[in-house]
Amino acid sequence: MFRQAKWDEPLIFELSRPGRVGYTLPKPIEDIKVDIPEKLRRKSKLELPELSEPEIVKHYTRLSEMNYGVDSGIYPLGSCTMKYNPKINEEIATHPKVAYIHPYQDERTVQGALAIMWELEQWLKEITGMDRFTLQPAAGANGEFTGVMIIRAYHLDNGEPQRNEMLVPDSAHGTNPASAAMAGFKVIEIPSNENGTIDLEALENAVSERTAGLMLTNPNTLGIFEDEIVEIAKIIHKAGGLLYYDGANLNGILGKIRPGDMGFDIVHLNLHKTFSTPHGGGGPGAGPVGVKEFLKDYLPVPLVSYDEKSGRYYLDYNVPKSIGKVKELYGNFAVLVRALTYLKIMGRDGLREVSEIAVLNANYLTQKLKGTRGYSLPGKELRKHEVVFSAEPMKKETGVKALDVAKRLLDFGMHAPTIYFPLIVHEALMIEPTETVSKEELDAYVEALKRISEEAYTNPEIVKSAPHNTAVKRVDDVLAAKKPIVTWRMYKELKEKGEVDY
Amino acid sequence: MIEVGEYKIKEGLYYTKEHEWVQVLEDGTVLVGITDYAQKELGDLAYVELPEVGKVVEKGDVLCEVESVKAVSEVYAPVSGEVIEVNEELADSPEKINEDPYEAWIAKIKPKNLEEELKELMDAKAYAEYLKTL
């Protein structure tokens, strides 16, 4: 039986005791003359917690025991690709020769760092079938924004400012319409057909001389490969639009087929998904954007280029129609290092195996869970790297919702899947196991979901009131959204005023 | 009230496929809200972004947004016209929509083409049949 640690752990500031230290500093030099203007001198004491080293270690160890991450167990958040982050990535990224450089150092002194970025770009080009990449975007949505800004610049440059409509399927990630709207596009939603893929007829009807492009995830968020992609690309290109690839689900096709060969003009990748760099709270992320040759002059600056004559890498600002910068400096460099480490260790054959096993795992889970009372399987049966079940029958028959199933899974020491997404599936449970879990872990996950189904039909209360075994019980997410308390200080103030009773 | 499964449908109102309801008042203005099906699908509402008074909408335009823990959803104008009043109460208490979706109206609209547009909406019975197909 899983029982998560539950410590009544104060903030590190509350553990502070005046004068307690975990280090010794050399004596300050008294007679040194430093002319710091009065207005720049600190007036109040610097508020840092004062603790000894063992106190600090115990504090953070206790906090970590109340946490759950990819190092704890299965973490099958659909469309998030929460895969294991190999420790060698950390070793390379924290190597002094990599970590102790400064972004403003002279190019000649950071040739190794530039070579890392340049080499990573070559790998990403080969994997996606694109011609040039920027490594600057800090995450997937930042990459999407970069991509749609390039689409915008391209149409303006071609004298077609009227192309202001971005097509987005109804199964898309919410960030797609959001990024398109941020770039000033009007978002047109394209419905899915009963197979869970894009409705071609609706797409034909939606394109016009106002079409800027289509943003597509393939395999889509139902884990289904858009097998009419060649036709889709034809329709969009014929209408004068560009085809944008959301790389969130690249893990399902890695090493098998390339977005560039499917007809995509722009792709963004999530290094923190497909390429095993830390994800979410462990971030930051990286969302490189790749384009076909005819769009490379629009990429953000600087790019990393290689001059064969001098044999030197350099930061290339000569990008005539650049949309500008989308993040300061060159992107999250340490993340790029981790991704290249992963790529080099996996190699071509290893990367192909990633998608093969990711797809096998998702389908194994699908077949084992299929037919369990309360869960239905909308769309095609064969999936790529993820699967969406619906708890709609369970909700109708027992009142137990997808949210309750997700909370109950935590009681078994397993992370919940993505729920209530994609929006086209009611009571969605979107499961993406990734290639980094074993058959035994998959079996245990299916067993837990089956047991929850049994409980829903015999003892629904235990599911509805879950979780019971975690450090934190069911949270009031409505209250959290309505009345967010985002700092400890806010909490203390409200508590003193008697406005919160927890 | 007509009941389809767990969903209630109030008689005497007009309905859209996007799950808004319209109540025609005696003075010819209309109240607009979202249905029991809509609020149950969304779950507990955390926020209602009320439209601005004076906003002019065409039928099918986005009237405002409602946000639940699950999703942000757009509310579409079921009729064309001008927003002349909004239910301010919802700003602080969006849960009123969950408690009684047919009482908690969102906006009052002065319609400009009501007679024609009502023909395109469903009555309670037709909406009940529609819910059965979902």
XYZ file of C-alpha atoms in Angstrom:
636
model
C 0.000 0.000 0.000
C 1.328 3.400 -1.008
C 1.594 5.998 1.739
C 3.201 9.290 0.935
C 5.296 11.005 3.595
C 3.495 13.842 5.311
C 5.709 16.272 7.173
C 4.424 19.345 8.911
C 7.245 21.272 7.326
C 7.630 25.013 7.969
C 9.117 27.408 5.437
C 12.874 27.645 5.434
C 12.503 31.233 6.665
C 10.607 30.003 9.705
C 13.399 27.551 10.496
C 15.923 30.392 10.518
C 17.792 31.160 13.781
C 19.954 34.300 14.047
C 23.641 33.588 13.698
C 23.317 29.962 12.628
C 25.528 29.259 9.619
C 26.649 26.394 7.445
C 29.894 27.936 6.251
C 32.811 30.062 7.334
C 33.890 33.093 5.371
C 37.313 34.679 5.472
C 37.474 37.834 7.571
C 36.449 40.911 5.606
C 39.253 43.214 4.623
C 38.645 46.256 6.761
C 40.738 48.852 5.049
C 39.624 48.279 1.479
C 38.315 51.411 -0.184
C 35.221 50.844 -2.264
C 33.367 53.873 -3.364
C 29.723 52.808 -3.447
C 27.380 55.786 -3.725
C 25.063 56.228 -0.769
C 21.907 55.719 -2.832
C 23.105 52.283 -3.941
C 23.856 51.096 -0.413
C 21.432 48.643 1.159
C 19.542 50.202 4.070
C 17.801 47.157 5.478
C 19.395 43.861 6.399
C 19.466 41.262 3.641
C 16.805 38.737 4.584
C 18.294 35.320 4.110
C 17.414 32.317 6.236
C 20.136 31.307 8.675
C 20.574 27.542 9.023
C 23.238 24.886 9.289
C 23.987 22.548 6.402
C 22.292 19.458 7.926
C 19.163 21.503 8.640
C 18.988 22.590 5.030
C 19.502 19.055 3.725
C 16.810 17.665 6.035
C 14.393 20.431 5.071
C 14.643 19.796 1.340
C 14.749 16.020 1.738
C 11.477 16.143 3.675
C 9.907 18.365 1.020
C 11.068 15.988 -1.715
C 9.451 13.078 0.130
C 6.098 14.807 -0.267
C 6.680 15.206 -3.989
C 6.249 12.924 -6.978
C 8.239 13.110 -10.200
C 9.585 11.104 -13.115
C 12.163 9.629 -10.740
C 9.383 8.320 -8.441
C 7.279 6.280 -10.837
C 5.035 6.268 -13.891
C 3.993 9.776 -14.982
C 1.756 9.229 -18.018
C 0.515 12.766 -18.700
C -0.880 12.614 -22.234
C 0.702 14.974 -24.797
C 3.328 15.935 -22.231
C 5.802 13.089 -22.837
C 7.003 12.917 -19.260
C 9.864 10.572 -19.918
C 12.772 9.653 -17.671
C 15.609 12.204 -17.712
C 18.889 10.269 -17.910
C 21.393 11.310 -15.243
C 24.200 11.563 -17.775
C 22.410 14.643 -19.172
C 22.971 16.362 -15.827
C 26.562 15.252 -15.654
C 27.375 16.821 -19.007
C 25.320 19.980 -18.459
C 26.932 20.665 -15.097
C 30.460 19.921 -16.292
C 32.570 22.977 -15.406
C 33.640 23.455 -19.037
C 29.981 23.730 -20.014
C 28.495 25.403 -16.980
C 31.101 28.076 -16.239
C 30.831 30.205 -19.345
C 29.189 33.571 -19.769
C 26.771 34.506 -22.550
C 28.701 37.703 -23.284
C 32.059 35.979 -23.601
C 33.953 36.549 -26.838
C 32.888 34.068 -29.521
C 36.460 32.842 -29.918
C 36.486 31.658 -26.297
C 33.223 29.684 -26.473
C 33.739 27.732 -29.694
C 32.783 24.518 -27.867
C 29.448 25.924 -26.729
C 28.667 27.163 -30.230
C 29.659 23.766 -31.633
C 27.165 22.112 -29.252
C 24.381 24.341 -30.546
C 25.395 23.923 -34.167
C 25.588 20.147 -33.851
C 22.224 19.987 -32.082
C 20.717 21.919 -34.982
C 22.109 19.376 -37.476
C 20.468 16.542 -35.521
C 17.121 18.327 -35.350
C 17.250 19.089 -39.083
C 17.876 15.447 -39.881
C 15.131 14.228 -37.523
C 12.462 16.614 -38.816
C 13.467 17.105 -42.449
C 13.734 20.869 -42.058
C 16.507 23.143 -43.355
C 17.307 25.594 -40.558
C 16.546 25.869 -36.830
C 16.488 28.547 -34.184
C 17.236 27.208 -30.718
C 16.097 30.396 -29.030
C 12.467 29.736 -27.930
C 12.256 28.807 -24.255
C 9.364 26.360 -24.500
C 6.724 24.895 -26.802
C 4.319 27.835 -26.722
C 7.206 30.268 -27.231
C 8.124 28.157 -30.268
C 4.556 28.249 -31.554
C 4.519 32.010 -31.236
C 7.805 32.179 -33.130
C 6.374 29.935 -35.844
C 3.167 31.883 -36.356
C 5.059 35.179 -36.334
C 7.169 33.762 -39.169
C 3.974 32.842 -41.030
C 2.718 36.371 -40.517
C 5.972 37.962 -41.694
C 6.039 35.685 -44.737
C 2.549 36.658 -45.924
C 3.155 40.355 -45.279
C 6.390 40.097 -47.210
C 4.520 38.501 -50.119
C 2.079 41.387 -50.176
C -0.765 39.323 -48.782
C -1.774 41.095 -45.580
C -5.319 39.751 -45.928
C -4.164 36.280 -44.865
C -5.283 36.632 -41.274
C -7.008 33.313 -40.587
C -5.243 30.475 -38.806
C -6.874 27.068 -39.039
C -6.702 24.857 -35.971
C -8.360 21.445 -35.538
C -10.737 20.985 -32.615
C -8.394 18.378 -31.144
C -5.482 20.830 -30.990
C -3.524 21.829 -27.923
C -5.001 24.960 -26.377
C -1.719 26.748 -26.958
C -2.249 26.618 -30.774
C -5.232 28.963 -30.946
C -3.684 31.033 -28.147
C -0.384 31.508 -30.016
C -2.214 32.295 -33.254
C -4.373 34.885 -31.494
C -1.271 36.399 -29.844
C 0.208 36.894 -33.316
C -2.958 38.680 -34.427
C -4.636 35.867 -36.345
C -8.309 35.016 -36.338
C -8.663 31.382 -35.299
C -10.883 29.073 -37.370
C -11.676 25.729 -35.773
C -11.762 22.641 -38.006
C -13.893 19.727 -36.748
C -12.688 16.125 -36.482
C -14.453 13.199 -38.148
C -15.582 10.007 -36.402
C -12.108 8.484 -36.805
C -10.721 11.296 -34.681
C -8.792 12.870 -37.562
C -9.290 16.104 -39.511
C -12.498 16.334 -41.529
C -11.141 16.960 -45.042
C -14.375 18.328 -46.396
C -14.595 20.873 -43.592
C -10.970 21.789 -44.273
C -11.673 22.285 -47.998
C -14.562 24.553 -47.102
C -12.547 26.565 -44.611
C -9.593 27.524 -46.821
C -9.648 30.735 -48.824
C -7.442 33.635 -49.850
C -7.557 34.651 -46.177
C -5.944 31.413 -44.993
C -2.575 32.011 -43.346
C -1.933 28.425 -42.388
C -2.929 25.290 -40.513
C -1.452 24.290 -37.167
C -1.436 20.534 -36.807
C -0.200 17.974 -34.315
C 0.603 14.619 -35.885
C -0.027 12.141 -34.352
C -2.884 14.237 -32.979
C -3.951 14.553 -29.357
C -6.055 11.399 -29.577
C -2.807 9.582 -30.362
C -4.047 8.973 -33.902
C -1.857 9.506 -36.955
C -3.394 11.933 -39.453
C -3.041 9.509 -42.345
C -4.427 11.980 -44.864
C -1.600 14.383 -44.142
C -0.399 14.493 -47.760
C -3.878 15.515 -48.877
C -4.114 18.036 -46.026
C -0.795 19.584 -47.067
C -2.023 19.843 -50.667
C -5.210 21.635 -49.634
C -3.349 24.154 -47.474
C -0.571 24.835 -49.984
C -3.001 25.136 -52.870
C -4.865 27.781 -50.894
C -1.583 29.657 -50.358
C -1.250 28.838 -46.657
C 1.639 27.358 -44.687
C 1.580 24.131 -42.722
C 2.742 24.291 -39.106
C 3.804 21.195 -37.135
C 3.238 21.161 -33.388
C 6.002 18.870 -32.156
C 4.332 17.870 -28.890
C 3.746 14.349 -30.169
C 6.974 13.781 -32.067
C 7.749 10.913 -29.686
C 5.176 8.820 -31.581
C 6.969 9.006 -34.935
C 10.604 9.671 -34.041
C 12.952 8.052 -36.545
C 10.039 6.737 -38.622
C 8.722 9.665 -40.613
C 9.672 13.329 -40.809
C 7.362 16.367 -40.677
C 9.386 17.913 -43.502
C 8.566 14.936 -45.737
C 4.866 15.159 -44.842
C 4.744 18.685 -46.261
C 5.163 20.786 -43.145
C 6.873 24.157 -43.614
C 7.537 25.005 -39.962
C 7.943 22.819 -36.902
C 8.513 23.408 -33.251
C 9.954 20.724 -31.029
C 9.827 20.357 -27.279
C 13.246 19.248 -26.094
C 11.715 18.758 -22.630
C 9.311 16.202 -24.087
C 10.908 14.174 -26.858
C 14.540 14.716 -25.990
C 14.518 13.943 -22.255
C 15.377 17.322 -20.762
C 13.575 18.266 -17.521
C 9.907 19.139 -17.893
C 7.519 21.318 -15.946
C 8.710 22.348 -12.499
C 12.099 20.858 -13.329
C 12.449 23.109 -16.370
C 13.221 25.443 -18.022
C 12.233 24.027 -21.383
C 13.352 24.598 -24.932
C 11.194 24.867 -28.037
C 13.440 25.064 -31.121
C 11.718 26.053 -34.363
C 12.721 24.612 -37.708
C 11.766 25.902 -41.156
C 12.112 24.973 -44.788
C 14.716 26.800 -46.876
C 12.295 29.480 -48.176
C 11.522 30.651 -44.623
C 15.002 30.712 -43.116
C 15.467 34.449 -43.572
C 12.635 35.076 -41.123
C 14.145 33.178 -38.162
C 15.008 35.007 -34.922
C 18.552 36.293 -34.435
C 21.197 35.243 -33.764
C 21.534 31.880 -35.475
C 24.605 29.752 -34.941
C 26.631 29.389 -38.130
C 29.887 27.744 -39.125
C 32.497 29.387 -41.286
C 34.368 26.673 -43.156
C 37.181 28.948 -44.248
C 38.246 29.916 -40.761
C 36.913 26.745 -39.179
C 35.026 28.828 -36.610
C 31.491 28.873 -35.288
C 29.876 32.270 -34.891
C 26.656 33.997 -33.870
C 25.000 34.961 -37.114
C 22.992 38.195 -37.097
C 22.774 38.350 -40.869
C 19.141 37.234 -41.143
C 17.616 39.863 -43.445
C 13.900 39.473 -42.689
C 14.247 38.227 -39.117
C 11.183 38.554 -36.914
C 13.605 39.676 -34.194
C 14.283 38.035 -30.877
C 11.805 35.802 -29.063
C 13.961 35.364 -25.980
C 17.085 37.054 -24.680
C 20.459 35.680 -25.791
C 20.564 32.205 -27.385
C 17.909 30.135 -25.620
C 18.208 27.905 -22.579
C 21.702 26.699 -23.317
C 22.009 24.106 -20.544
C 18.821 22.451 -21.829
C 20.288 22.289 -25.325
C 23.353 20.542 -23.904
C 21.162 17.907 -22.270
C 19.232 17.288 -25.498
C 22.400 16.836 -27.536
C 23.752 14.438 -24.905
C 20.580 12.365 -25.219
C 20.701 12.386 -29.028
C 24.325 11.316 -29.180
C 23.838 8.533 -26.688
C 20.691 7.186 -28.329
C 21.973 7.444 -31.881
C 19.883 6.912 -34.980
C 18.773 3.376 -34.163
C 18.120 4.205 -30.533
C 15.844 7.095 -31.469
C 13.840 4.862 -33.779
C 13.441 2.385 -30.933
C 12.129 5.202 -28.727
C 9.061 5.677 -30.882
C 8.614 1.944 -31.459
C 8.511 1.199 -27.749
C 6.489 4.323 -26.909
C 3.851 3.202 -29.442
C 4.001 -0.405 -28.268
C 3.534 0.654 -24.655
C 0.520 2.844 -25.443
C -1.136 0.101 -27.467
C -0.362 -2.598 -24.907
C -2.043 -0.480 -22.245
C -4.972 0.250 -24.575
C -5.616 -3.410 -25.315
C -5.345 -4.423 -21.666
C -7.675 -1.708 -20.430
C -10.178 -1.858 -23.284
C -13.519 -3.336 -22.285
C -13.157 -2.435 -18.614
C -16.515 -1.318 -17.273
C -16.953 2.446 -17.208
C -14.228 3.341 -19.718
C -14.946 3.701 -23.438
C -12.463 4.119 -26.262
C -13.504 6.765 -28.804
C -11.965 6.899 -32.282
C -9.695 4.354 -33.895
C -8.440 1.482 -31.822
C -4.798 1.526 -32.898
C -2.882 4.440 -31.475
C 0.519 5.938 -31.652
C 2.256 6.939 -28.425
C -0.830 7.895 -26.402
C -4.460 6.939 -25.966
C -7.587 8.740 -24.836
C -10.188 6.789 -22.892
C -13.477 8.320 -21.805
C -14.937 7.866 -18.315
C -18.304 9.072 -19.610
C -20.033 5.678 -19.082
C -18.714 5.574 -15.513
C -19.926 9.086 -14.838
C -23.393 8.291 -16.198
C -23.688 5.020 -14.279
C -22.016 5.827 -10.969
C -21.418 9.573 -10.756
C -17.654 8.963 -10.599
C -15.932 11.434 -12.927
C -12.590 11.439 -14.739
C -11.340 13.848 -12.067
C -12.162 11.310 -9.332
C -10.418 8.506 -11.225
C -7.347 10.714 -11.555
C -7.333 11.533 -7.847
C -7.801 7.890 -6.884
C -4.821 6.827 -9.002
C -2.615 8.921 -6.718
C -3.563 6.611 -3.861
C -1.791 3.795 -5.676
C 1.434 5.785 -5.897
C 0.961 6.574 -9.573
C 0.637 9.887 -11.343
C -2.691 10.648 -12.999
C -3.050 10.941 -16.765
C -4.032 14.225 -18.413
C -7.771 14.714 -17.864
C -10.498 16.683 -19.662
C -8.311 17.040 -22.737
C -8.716 16.915 -25.688
C -11.997 18.777 -25.335
C -13.707 16.693 -28.043
C -13.758 13.678 -25.718
C -16.055 13.858 -22.708
C -14.497 12.886 -19.375
C -11.200 12.320 -21.157
C -8.363 10.299 -19.612
C -5.375 10.874 -21.850
C -2.616 8.385 -21.147
C 0.918 8.513 -22.533
C 3.161 5.966 -20.831
C 6.325 6.747 -22.902
C 9.046 4.228 -23.702
C 10.644 4.683 -20.286
C 8.248 2.478 -18.278
C 8.429 -1.288 -18.022
C 5.772 -3.896 -18.786
C 5.358 -4.406 -15.038
C 4.625 -0.716 -14.517
C 2.080 -0.756 -17.344
C 0.413 -3.833 -15.858
C 0.215 -2.167 -12.473
C -1.293 0.971 -14.001
C -3.989 -1.014 -15.815
C -4.682 -2.973 -12.618
C -5.144 0.281 -10.709
C -7.557 1.639 -13.338
C -9.506 -1.632 -13.270
C -9.672 -1.583 -9.510
C -10.939 1.998 -9.569
C -13.641 0.901 -12.003
C -14.692 -1.842 -9.558
C -14.727 0.647 -6.713
C -16.800 3.102 -8.737
C -19.529 0.484 -9.151
C -19.390 -0.906 -5.613
C -18.066 1.822 -3.320
C -18.043 5.106 -5.268
C -17.448 7.226 -2.155
C -13.888 6.003 -1.785
C -13.149 7.244 -5.313
C -15.023 10.512 -4.986
C -13.206 11.435 -1.779
C -9.735 10.387 -3.011
C -6.829 10.867 -2.587
C -6.454 9.352 0.878
C -2.800 8.282 0.934
C -1.034 11.421 -0.260
C 0.630 14.228 1.653
C -2.048 16.633 0.442
C -5.674 15.571 0.238
C -8.203 16.714 -2.407
C -7.546 20.353 -3.147
C -10.288 22.893 -3.699
C -9.301 23.891 -7.212
C -12.289 26.204 -7.682
C -11.316 28.223 -4.637
C -7.701 28.195 -5.815
C -8.776 29.670 -9.150
C -11.202 32.166 -7.616
C -9.045 33.304 -4.724
C -5.448 32.480 -5.486
C -3.020 32.820 -2.591
C 0.337 32.758 -4.287
C 2.797 33.714 -1.569
C 3.353 32.723 2.021
C 3.106 36.393 3.004
C -0.348 36.670 1.414
C -1.422 33.554 3.254
C -0.168 34.862 6.595
C -1.868 38.225 6.127
C -5.193 36.647 5.186
C -4.897 34.210 8.066
C -4.345 37.055 10.529
C -7.390 38.833 9.169
C -9.347 35.616 9.583
C -10.129 35.424 5.884
C -8.817 31.892 5.499
C -9.542 29.061 7.881
C -6.889 26.529 6.835
C -38.696 21.022 -16.432
C -37.879 18.311 -18.924
C -35.205 15.888 -17.829
C -32.769 14.067 -20.090
C -30.620 11.845 -17.886
C -29.132 14.156 -15.279
C -29.748 17.290 -17.369
C -32.666 19.645 -16.769
C -34.257 21.691 -19.529
C -36.580 24.542 -18.667
C -39.689 24.904 -20.750
C -40.623 28.212 -22.325
C -37.023 29.081 -23.244
C -35.204 28.925 -26.576
C -31.966 26.983 -26.977
C -28.859 26.856 -29.169
C -26.725 23.872 -30.139
C -23.907 25.525 -28.210
C -26.026 25.244 -25.049
C -27.100 28.810 -24.466
C -30.659 29.618 -23.471
C -32.781 32.652 -24.354
C -35.699 33.954 -22.365
C -37.924 36.517 -24.092
C -39.161 39.142 -21.641
C -42.415 41.077 -21.907
C -40.709 44.280 -22.998
C -39.153 42.497 -25.977
C -35.643 42.255 -24.514
C -34.089 38.863 -23.851
C -32.072 37.241 -21.093
C -29.217 34.934 -22.080
C -27.582 32.228 -20.015
C -26.017 28.786 -20.317
C -27.919 25.530 -19.875
C -27.770 22.896 -17.185
C -25.946 20.638 -19.650
C -23.328 23.340 -20.255
C -22.688 23.988 -16.550
C -22.475 20.275 -15.776
C -20.027 19.708 -18.623
C -17.885 22.628 -17.478
C -17.996 21.694 -13.818
C -17.549 24.220 -11.007
C -17.233 27.672 -12.513
C -14.400 29.801 -11.228
C -14.906 32.911 -13.318
C -17.412 34.585 -15.597
C -16.064 37.288 -17.879
C -19.147 39.438 -18.279
C -19.627 41.274 -21.582
C -19.546 45.043 -21.550
C -22.814 46.904 -21.490
C -23.242 48.504 -24.905
C -21.455 45.689 -26.742
C -23.136 44.994 -30.073
C -23.156 41.362 -31.181
C -24.268 39.408 -34.191
C -25.865 36.012 -33.627
C -23.013 33.514 -33.226
C -20.431 36.081 -32.101
C -18.551 35.464 -28.882
C -20.587 37.144 -26.156
C -18.261 36.372 -23.265
C -16.224 33.621 -21.644
C -16.837 31.349 -18.712
C -14.033 29.561 -16.969
C -14.139 26.402 -14.935
C -11.422 24.297 -13.427
C -11.585 22.120 -16.530
C -11.692 24.621 -19.345
C -12.331 28.103 -20.597
C -15.408 28.145 -22.778
C -16.898 30.792 -25.011
C -20.514 31.814 -24.722
C -21.976 32.710 -28.116
C -24.663 35.303 -28.664
C -27.855 33.358 -29.437
C -29.435 36.472 -30.974
C -28.119 39.680 -32.529
C -28.449 42.949 -30.670
C -26.995 45.178 -27.995
C -26.055 44.159 -24.476
C -28.044 46.486 -22.227
C -27.433 44.902 -18.848
C -25.222 42.220 -17.301
C -25.718 40.111 -14.207
C -23.089 41.734 -11.981
C -23.726 39.179 -9.270
C -21.847 36.588 -11.324
C -18.604 38.532 -11.088
C -18.261 37.573 -7.431
C -20.383 34.447 -7.449
C -19.947 32.471 -10.675
C -21.145 29.403 -8.758
C -24.682 30.760 -9.086
C -24.658 29.355 -12.616
C -23.886 25.911 -11.209
C -26.584 26.273 -8.566
C -29.379 27.363 -10.888
C -28.352 27.828 -14.527
C -31.783 29.043 -15.639
C -32.007 31.674 -12.894
C -28.421 32.964 -13.285
C -28.678 34.892 -16.530
C -25.498 36.395 -17.928
C -26.621 39.264 -20.159
C -29.739 41.116 -21.164
C -29.836 41.872 -24.880
C -31.972 44.291 -26.828
C -32.469 42.191 -29.957
C -32.600 43.674 -33.427
C -34.009 40.780 -35.404
C -35.656 38.603 -32.796
C -38.587 37.153 -34.686
C -36.407 35.813 -37.499
C -33.659 34.551 -35.236
C -35.970 32.771 -32.816
C -36.996 30.525 -35.682
C -33.433 29.256 -35.861
C -33.364 28.324 -32.172
C -34.759 25.170 -30.555
C -37.598 25.017 -28.089
C -37.217 22.940 -24.913
C -38.515 19.768 -26.538
C -36.247 20.035 -29.562
C -33.272 20.802 -27.319
C -34.092 17.733 -25.200
C -34.056 15.600 -28.341
C -30.760 17.205 -29.318
C -29.191 16.381 -25.930
C -30.160 12.737 -26.397
C -27.999 12.612 -29.517
C -24.858 13.822 -27.689
